[in-house]
Coordinates of C-alpha atoms in Angstrom, one line a residue:
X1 CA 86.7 119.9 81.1
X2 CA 88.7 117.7 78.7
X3 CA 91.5 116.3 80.0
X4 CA 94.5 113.9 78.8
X5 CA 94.9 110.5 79.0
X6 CA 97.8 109.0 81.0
X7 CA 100.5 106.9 79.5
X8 CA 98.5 103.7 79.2
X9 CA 95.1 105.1 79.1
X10 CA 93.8 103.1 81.4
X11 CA 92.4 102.8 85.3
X12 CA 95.8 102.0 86.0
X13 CA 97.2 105.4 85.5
X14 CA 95.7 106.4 88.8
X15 CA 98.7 106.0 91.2
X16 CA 98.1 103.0 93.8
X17 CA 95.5 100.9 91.0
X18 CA 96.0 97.5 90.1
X19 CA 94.2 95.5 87.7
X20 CA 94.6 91.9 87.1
X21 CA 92.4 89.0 84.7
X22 CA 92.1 85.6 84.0
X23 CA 90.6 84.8 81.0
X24 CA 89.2 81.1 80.1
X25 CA 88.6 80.1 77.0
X26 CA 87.6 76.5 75.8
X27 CA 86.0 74.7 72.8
X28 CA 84.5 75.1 69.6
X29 CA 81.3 74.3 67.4
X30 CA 77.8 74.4 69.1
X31 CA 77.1 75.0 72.5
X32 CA 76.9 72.2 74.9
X33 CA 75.8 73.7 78.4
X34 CA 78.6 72.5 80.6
X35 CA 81.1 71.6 78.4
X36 CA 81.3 75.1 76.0
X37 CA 82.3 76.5 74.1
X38 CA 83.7 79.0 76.8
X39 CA 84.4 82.5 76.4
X40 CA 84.6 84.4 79.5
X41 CA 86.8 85.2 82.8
X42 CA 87.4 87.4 86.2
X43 CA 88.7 91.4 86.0
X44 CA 89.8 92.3 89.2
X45 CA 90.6 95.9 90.5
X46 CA 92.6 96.8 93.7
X47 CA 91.5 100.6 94.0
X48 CA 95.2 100.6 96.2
X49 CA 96.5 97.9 94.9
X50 CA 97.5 94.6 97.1
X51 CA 99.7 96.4 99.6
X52 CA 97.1 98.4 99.8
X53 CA 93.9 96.3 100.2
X54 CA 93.0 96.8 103.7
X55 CA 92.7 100.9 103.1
X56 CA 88.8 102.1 102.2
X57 CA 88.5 104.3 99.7
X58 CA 85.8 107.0 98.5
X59 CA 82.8 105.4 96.2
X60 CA 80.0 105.9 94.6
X61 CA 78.3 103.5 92.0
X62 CA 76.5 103.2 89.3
X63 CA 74.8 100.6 86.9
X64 CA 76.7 100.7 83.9
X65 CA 73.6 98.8 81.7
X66 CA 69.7 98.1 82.2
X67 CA 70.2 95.9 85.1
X68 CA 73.7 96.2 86.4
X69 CA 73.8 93.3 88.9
X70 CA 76.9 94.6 91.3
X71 CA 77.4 92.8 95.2
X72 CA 78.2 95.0 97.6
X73 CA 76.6 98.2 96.7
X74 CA 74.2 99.2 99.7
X75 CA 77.4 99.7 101.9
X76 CA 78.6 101.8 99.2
X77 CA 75.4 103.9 99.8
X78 CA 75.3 103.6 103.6
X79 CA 79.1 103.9 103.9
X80 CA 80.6 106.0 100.8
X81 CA 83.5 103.7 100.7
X82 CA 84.8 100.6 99.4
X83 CA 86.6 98.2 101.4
X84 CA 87.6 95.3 99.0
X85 CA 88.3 94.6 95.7
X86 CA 85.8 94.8 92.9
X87 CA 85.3 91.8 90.7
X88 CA 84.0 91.8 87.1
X89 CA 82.2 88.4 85.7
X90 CA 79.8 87.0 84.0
X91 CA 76.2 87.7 84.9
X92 CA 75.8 83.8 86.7
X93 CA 79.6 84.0 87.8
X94 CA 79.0 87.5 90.4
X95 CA 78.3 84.9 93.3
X96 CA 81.9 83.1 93.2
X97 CA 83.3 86.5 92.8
X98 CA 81.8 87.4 95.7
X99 CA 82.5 84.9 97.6
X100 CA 86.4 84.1 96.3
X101 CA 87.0 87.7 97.0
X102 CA 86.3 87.0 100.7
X103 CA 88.8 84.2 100.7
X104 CA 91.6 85.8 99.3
X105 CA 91.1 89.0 101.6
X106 CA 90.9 86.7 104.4
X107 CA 93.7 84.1 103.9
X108 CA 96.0 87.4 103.2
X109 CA 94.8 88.8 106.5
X110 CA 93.3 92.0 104.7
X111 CA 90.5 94.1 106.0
X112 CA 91.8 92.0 109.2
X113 CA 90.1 94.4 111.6
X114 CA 86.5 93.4 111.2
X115 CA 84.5 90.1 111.0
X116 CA 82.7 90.9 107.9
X117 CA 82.9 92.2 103.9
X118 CA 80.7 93.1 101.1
X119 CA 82.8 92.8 98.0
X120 CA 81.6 94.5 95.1
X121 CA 80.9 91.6 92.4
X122 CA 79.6 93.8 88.8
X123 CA 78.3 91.3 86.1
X124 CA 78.8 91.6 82.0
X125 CA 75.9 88.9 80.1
X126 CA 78.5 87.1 77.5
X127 CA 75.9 84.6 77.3
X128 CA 76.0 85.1 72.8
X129 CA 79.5 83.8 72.9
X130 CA 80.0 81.8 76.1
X131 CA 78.3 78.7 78.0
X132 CA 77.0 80.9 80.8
X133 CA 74.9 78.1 82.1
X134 CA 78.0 75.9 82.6
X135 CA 79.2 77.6 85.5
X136 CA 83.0 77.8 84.5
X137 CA 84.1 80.4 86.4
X138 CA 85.7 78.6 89.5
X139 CA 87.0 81.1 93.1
X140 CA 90.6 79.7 91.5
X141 CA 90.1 82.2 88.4
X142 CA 89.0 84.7 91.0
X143 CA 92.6 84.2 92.7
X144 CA 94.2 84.6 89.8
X145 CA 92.9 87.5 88.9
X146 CA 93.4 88.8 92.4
X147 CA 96.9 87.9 92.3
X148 CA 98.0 89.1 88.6
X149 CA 97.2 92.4 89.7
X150 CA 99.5 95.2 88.9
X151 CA 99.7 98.3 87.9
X152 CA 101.2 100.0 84.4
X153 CA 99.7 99.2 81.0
X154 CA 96.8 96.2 81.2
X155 CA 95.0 94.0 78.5
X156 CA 92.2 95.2 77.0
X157 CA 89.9 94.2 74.9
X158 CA 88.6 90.3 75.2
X159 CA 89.8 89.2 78.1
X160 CA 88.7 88.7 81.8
X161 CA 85.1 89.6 82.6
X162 CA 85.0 91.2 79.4
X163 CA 85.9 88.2 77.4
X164 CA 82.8 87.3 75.9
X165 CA 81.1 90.5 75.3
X166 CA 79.6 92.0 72.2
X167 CA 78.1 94.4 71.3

């Protein structure tokens, strides 16, 4: 059934979503694997938004190209829920998402109750237009991200995870 958009088109029009990037660009010319030039960042989405964090929601998955690489996605199976953030990076970068999403939650006291997460890391390749190999994306772009989030109308286009993308 067709439907409408909301106001701002975007994942944001569901009440309680938050969405938040960093985006990192650096250099020009010819690549140089660790120095650039850099085109990529972190998307993050807080299905219920910060205040909300600690509260699982309904989930399913799905890999949105041939591979798909996403963290966290056999509890989605075994549970139907999410329980964290999800993080959007670059196809080497899904690890520090991972693992900066753990921090934040924890030093915020979120998901508090248990010992344990499985965030839900999902990778873009913007290797064409980006020095994937240099390893740029750092757990403090991850808190940005995490902590920009808000709700209402959001960038689009090339920025955060989807920074460097082509197609």
């Amino acid at each position: 059934m067709p439907g409408e958009p909301g106001p701002h088109n975007a994942i944001t029009d569901v009440a309680g979503v938050e969405v938040g990037v960093c985006t990192i660009v650096a250099g020009e010319g010819k690549l140089v694997v660790g120095q650039g030039p850099v085109r990529t960042g972190v998307t993050a989405i807080l299905p219920r938004g910060k205040k909300g964090a600690a509260v699982p929601c309904m989930a399913g998955y799905s890999s949105f190209n041939g591979n798909g690489e996403m963290t966290g996605t056999i509890w989605i199976e075994e549970a139907g829920e999410l329980q964290t953030p999800i993080t959007i990076t670059n196809t080497h970068s899904c690890g520090v998402t991972r693992d900066a999403t753990l921090q934040w939650m924890t030093r915020r006291g979120v998901g508090a109750g248990q010992d344990w997460g499985l965030p839900v890391a999902a990778e873009t390749y913007d290797g064409d237009l980006n020095d994937i190999n240099g390893f740029h994306v750092t757990a403090q772009h991850v808190f940005e991200a995490l902590d920009s989030a808000s709700s209402g109308p959001i960038a689009m286009g090339a920025v955060g995870g989807g920074t460097g993308m082509i197609c």
